[in-house]
mmCIF file of C-alpha atoms in Angstrom:
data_model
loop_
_atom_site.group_PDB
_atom_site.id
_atom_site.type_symbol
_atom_site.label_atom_id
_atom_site.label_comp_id
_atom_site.label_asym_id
_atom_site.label_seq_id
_atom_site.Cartn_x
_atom_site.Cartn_y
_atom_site.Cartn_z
ATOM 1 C CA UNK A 1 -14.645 21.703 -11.059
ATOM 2 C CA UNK A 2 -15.108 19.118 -13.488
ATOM 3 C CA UNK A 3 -14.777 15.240 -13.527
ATOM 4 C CA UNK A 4 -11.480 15.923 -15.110
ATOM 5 C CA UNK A 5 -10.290 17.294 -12.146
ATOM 6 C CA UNK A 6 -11.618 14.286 -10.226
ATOM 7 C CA UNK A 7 -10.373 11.980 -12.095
ATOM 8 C CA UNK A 8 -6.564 13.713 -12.025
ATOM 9 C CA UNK A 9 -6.911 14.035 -8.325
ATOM 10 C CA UNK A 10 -7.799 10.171 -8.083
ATOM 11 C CA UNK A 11 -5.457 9.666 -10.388
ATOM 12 C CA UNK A 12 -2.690 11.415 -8.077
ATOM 13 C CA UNK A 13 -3.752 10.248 -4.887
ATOM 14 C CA UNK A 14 -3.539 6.690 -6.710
ATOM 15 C CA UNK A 15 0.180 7.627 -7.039
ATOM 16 C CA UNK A 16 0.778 9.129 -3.660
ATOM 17 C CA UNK A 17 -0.492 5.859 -1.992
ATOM 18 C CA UNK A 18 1.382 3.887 -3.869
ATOM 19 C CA UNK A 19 5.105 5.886 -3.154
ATOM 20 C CA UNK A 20 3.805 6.247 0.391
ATOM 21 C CA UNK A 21 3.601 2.022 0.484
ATOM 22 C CA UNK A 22 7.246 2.220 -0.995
ATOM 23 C CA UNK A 23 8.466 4.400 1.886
ATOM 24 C CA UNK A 24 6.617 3.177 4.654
ATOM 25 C CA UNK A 25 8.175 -0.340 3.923
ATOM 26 C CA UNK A 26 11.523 0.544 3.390
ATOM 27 C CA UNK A 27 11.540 2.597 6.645
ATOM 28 C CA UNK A 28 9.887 -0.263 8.531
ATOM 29 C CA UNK A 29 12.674 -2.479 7.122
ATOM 30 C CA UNK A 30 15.464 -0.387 7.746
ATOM 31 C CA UNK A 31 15.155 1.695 11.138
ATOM 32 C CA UNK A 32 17.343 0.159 14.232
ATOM 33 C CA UNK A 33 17.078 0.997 17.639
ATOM 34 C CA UNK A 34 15.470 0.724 20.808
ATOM 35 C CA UNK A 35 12.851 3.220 20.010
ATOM 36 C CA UNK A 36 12.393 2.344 16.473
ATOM 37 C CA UNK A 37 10.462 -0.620 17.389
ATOM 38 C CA UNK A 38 6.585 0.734 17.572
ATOM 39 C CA UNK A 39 7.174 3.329 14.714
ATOM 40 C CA UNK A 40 7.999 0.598 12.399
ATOM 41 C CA UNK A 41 5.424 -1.650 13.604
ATOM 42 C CA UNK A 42 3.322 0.540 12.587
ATOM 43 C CA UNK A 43 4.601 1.574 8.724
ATOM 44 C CA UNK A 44 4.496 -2.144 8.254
ATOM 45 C CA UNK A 45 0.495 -2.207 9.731
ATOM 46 C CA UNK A 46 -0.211 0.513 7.431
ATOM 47 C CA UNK A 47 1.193 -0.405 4.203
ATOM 48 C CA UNK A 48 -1.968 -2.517 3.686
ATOM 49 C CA UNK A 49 -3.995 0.323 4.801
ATOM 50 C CA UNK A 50 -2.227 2.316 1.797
ATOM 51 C CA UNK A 51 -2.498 -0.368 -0.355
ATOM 52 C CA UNK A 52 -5.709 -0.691 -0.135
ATOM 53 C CA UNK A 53 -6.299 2.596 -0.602
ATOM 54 C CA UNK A 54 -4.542 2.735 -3.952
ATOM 55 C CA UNK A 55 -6.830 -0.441 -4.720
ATOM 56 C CA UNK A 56 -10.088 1.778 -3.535
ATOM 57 C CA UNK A 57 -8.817 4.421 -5.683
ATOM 58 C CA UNK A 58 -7.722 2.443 -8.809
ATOM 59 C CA UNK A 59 -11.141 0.830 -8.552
ATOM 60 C CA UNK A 60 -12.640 3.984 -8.821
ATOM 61 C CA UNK A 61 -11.029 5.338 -11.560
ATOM 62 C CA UNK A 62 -12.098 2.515 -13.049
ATOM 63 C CA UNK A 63 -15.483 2.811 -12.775
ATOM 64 C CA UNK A 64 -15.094 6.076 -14.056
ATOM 65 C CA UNK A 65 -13.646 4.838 -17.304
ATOM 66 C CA UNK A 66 -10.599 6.101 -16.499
ATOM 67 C CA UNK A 67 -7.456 3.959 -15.582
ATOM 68 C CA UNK A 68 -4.649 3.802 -13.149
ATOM 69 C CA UNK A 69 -1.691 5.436 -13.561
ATOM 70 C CA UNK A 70 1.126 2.924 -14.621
ATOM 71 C CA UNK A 71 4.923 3.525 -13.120
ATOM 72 C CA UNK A 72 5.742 5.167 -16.096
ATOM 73 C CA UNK A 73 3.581 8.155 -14.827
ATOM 74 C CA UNK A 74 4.874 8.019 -11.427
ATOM 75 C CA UNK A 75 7.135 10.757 -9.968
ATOM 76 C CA UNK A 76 8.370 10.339 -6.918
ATOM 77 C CA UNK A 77 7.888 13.553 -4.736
ATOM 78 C CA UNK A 78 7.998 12.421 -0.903
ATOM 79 C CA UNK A 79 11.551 13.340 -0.245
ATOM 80 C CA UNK A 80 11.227 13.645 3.353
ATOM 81 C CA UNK A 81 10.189 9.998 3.658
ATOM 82 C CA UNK A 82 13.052 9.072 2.455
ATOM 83 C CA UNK A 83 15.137 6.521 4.474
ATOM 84 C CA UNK A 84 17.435 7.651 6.896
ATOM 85 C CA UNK A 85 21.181 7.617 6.127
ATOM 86 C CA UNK A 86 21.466 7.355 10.034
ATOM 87 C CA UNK A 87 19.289 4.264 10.567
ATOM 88 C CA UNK A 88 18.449 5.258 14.462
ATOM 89 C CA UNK A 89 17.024 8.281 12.706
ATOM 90 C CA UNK A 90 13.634 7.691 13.612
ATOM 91 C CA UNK A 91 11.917 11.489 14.033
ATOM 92 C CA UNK A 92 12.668 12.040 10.494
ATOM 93 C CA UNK A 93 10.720 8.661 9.692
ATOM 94 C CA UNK A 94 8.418 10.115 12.375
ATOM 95 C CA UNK A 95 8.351 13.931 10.784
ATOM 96 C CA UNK A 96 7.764 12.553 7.024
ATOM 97 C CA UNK A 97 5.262 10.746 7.815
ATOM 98 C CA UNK A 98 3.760 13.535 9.198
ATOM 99 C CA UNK A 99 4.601 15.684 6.302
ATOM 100 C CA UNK A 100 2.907 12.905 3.958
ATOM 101 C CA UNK A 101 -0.212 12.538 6.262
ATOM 102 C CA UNK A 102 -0.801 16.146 5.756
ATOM 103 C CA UNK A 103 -0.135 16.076 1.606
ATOM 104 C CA UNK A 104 -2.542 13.097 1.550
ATOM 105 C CA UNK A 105 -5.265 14.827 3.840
ATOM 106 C CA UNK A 106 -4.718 17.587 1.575
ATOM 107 C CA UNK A 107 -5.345 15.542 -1.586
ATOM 108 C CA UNK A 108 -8.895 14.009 0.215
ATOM 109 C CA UNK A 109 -9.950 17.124 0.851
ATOM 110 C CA UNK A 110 -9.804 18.540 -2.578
ATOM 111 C CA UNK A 111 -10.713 15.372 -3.840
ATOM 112 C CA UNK A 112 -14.352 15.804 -1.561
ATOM 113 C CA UNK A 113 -14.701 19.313 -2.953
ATOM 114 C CA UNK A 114 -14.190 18.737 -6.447
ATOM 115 C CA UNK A 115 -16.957 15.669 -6.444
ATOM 116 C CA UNK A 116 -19.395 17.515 -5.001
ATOM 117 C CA UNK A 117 -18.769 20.333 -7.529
ATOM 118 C CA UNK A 118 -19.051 17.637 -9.957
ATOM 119 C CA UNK A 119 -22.416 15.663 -8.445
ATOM 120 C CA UNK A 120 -20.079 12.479 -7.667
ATOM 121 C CA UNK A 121 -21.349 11.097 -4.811
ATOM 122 C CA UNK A 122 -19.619 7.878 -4.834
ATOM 123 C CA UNK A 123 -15.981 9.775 -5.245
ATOM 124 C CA UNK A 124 -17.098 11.604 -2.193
ATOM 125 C CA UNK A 125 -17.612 8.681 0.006
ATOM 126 C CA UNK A 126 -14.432 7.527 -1.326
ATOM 127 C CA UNK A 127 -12.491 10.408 -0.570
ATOM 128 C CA UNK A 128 -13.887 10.672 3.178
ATOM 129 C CA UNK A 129 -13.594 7.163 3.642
ATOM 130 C CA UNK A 130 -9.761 7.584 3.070
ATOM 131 C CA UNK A 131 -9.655 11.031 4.499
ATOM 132 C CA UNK A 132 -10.610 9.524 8.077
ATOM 133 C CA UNK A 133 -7.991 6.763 7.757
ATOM 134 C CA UNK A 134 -4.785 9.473 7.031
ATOM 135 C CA UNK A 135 -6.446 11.762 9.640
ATOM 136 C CA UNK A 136 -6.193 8.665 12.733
ATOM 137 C CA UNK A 137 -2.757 7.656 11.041
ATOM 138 C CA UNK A 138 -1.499 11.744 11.174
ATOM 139 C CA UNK A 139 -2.513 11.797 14.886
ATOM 140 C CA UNK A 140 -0.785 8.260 15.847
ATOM 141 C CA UNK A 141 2.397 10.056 14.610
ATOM 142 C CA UNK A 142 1.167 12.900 16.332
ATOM 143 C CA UNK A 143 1.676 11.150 19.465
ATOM 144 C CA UNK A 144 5.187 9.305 18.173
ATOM 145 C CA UNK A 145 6.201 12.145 17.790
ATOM 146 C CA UNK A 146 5.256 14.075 21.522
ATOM 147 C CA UNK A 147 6.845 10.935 23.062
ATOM 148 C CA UNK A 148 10.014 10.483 21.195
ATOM 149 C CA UNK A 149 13.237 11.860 22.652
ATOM 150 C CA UNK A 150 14.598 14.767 21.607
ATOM 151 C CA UNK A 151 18.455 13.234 22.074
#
C-alpha cells in the first residue's frame, strides 16, 4: 500500500469518529427508561474518547501534510446508530454501537497494515493506540448487551 492509502484511511477514520461523536450524543440525550441509564452514561463518557480520537487522527494527518476532512466531505453512513423512534429502544442503541465498534476496529486494522506496508511507524502506533480503545468499548457493549432484557 502506499501513504495514499494511509492517508485516505486516516482521513476516513477522521470522519467515522467524528459521526460516531454525533450519534453517541444524541443517543445519550435521547434514550428513556429504567435500563437506559448505564448505556447512556456511557455514550456520553465516550464521546471524548471519540473526540479525541478524531483530534489524534486530524493531528496526524497533519503531520503528514495532509488535512482533515471538512463537513463538506462527510457522509454520513452509520444508519444503525441512528436514534431510536421508540426512545426505550435501547438494544438498537446497544446493537449499533456494536455494529460501529466493529466498522471502526475494522478501519484500525487496515489502517496498521497499510503503515507498515508503507514504513509509517508513527501511523501504526496511532492506529493500535485507537484500535485498543474501540476493542474495550466493543466488549463493554458486549456485556450491555448479554445483560439487557430481551422484553
Amino acid at each position: 500500500m502506499t501513504s495514499d492509502e494511509v492517508t485516505d484511511l486516516l482521513r476516513k477514520a477522521y470522519v467515522d469518529e467524528l459521526e460516531t461523536v454525533m450519534n453517541y450524543l444524541t443517543n445519550a440525550i435521547v434514550l428513556d427508561g429504567v435500563h437506559a441509564e448505564e448505556v447512556k452514561e456511557s455514550l456520553e463518557a465516550d464521546v471524548q474518547e471519540e473526540l479525541e480520537h478524531a483530534r489524534i487522527l486530524g493531528n496526524r494527518l497533519k503531520q503528514l501534510e495532509a488535512a482533515p476532512p471538512g463537513s463538506e466531505e462527510f457522509e454520513a453512513r452509520q444508519q444503525s446508530l441512528q436514534p431510536p423512534e421508540d426512545t426505550t429502544d435501547v438494544r438498537s442503541v446497544i446493537d449499533g454501537v456494536l455494529e460501529a465498534e466493529a466498522d471502526a476496529i475494522e478501519t484500525y486494522r487496515a489502517l496498521f497494515e497499510a503503515a507498515g506496508e508503507a514504513d509509517d511507524p508513527v501511523t501504526e502506533d496511532v492506529a493500535v493506540t485507537i484500535l485498543a480503545d474501540e476493542e474495550a468499548h466493543r466488549t463493554e457493549f458486549r456485556g450491555f448487551r448479554k445483560e439487557f432484557p430481551t422484553d
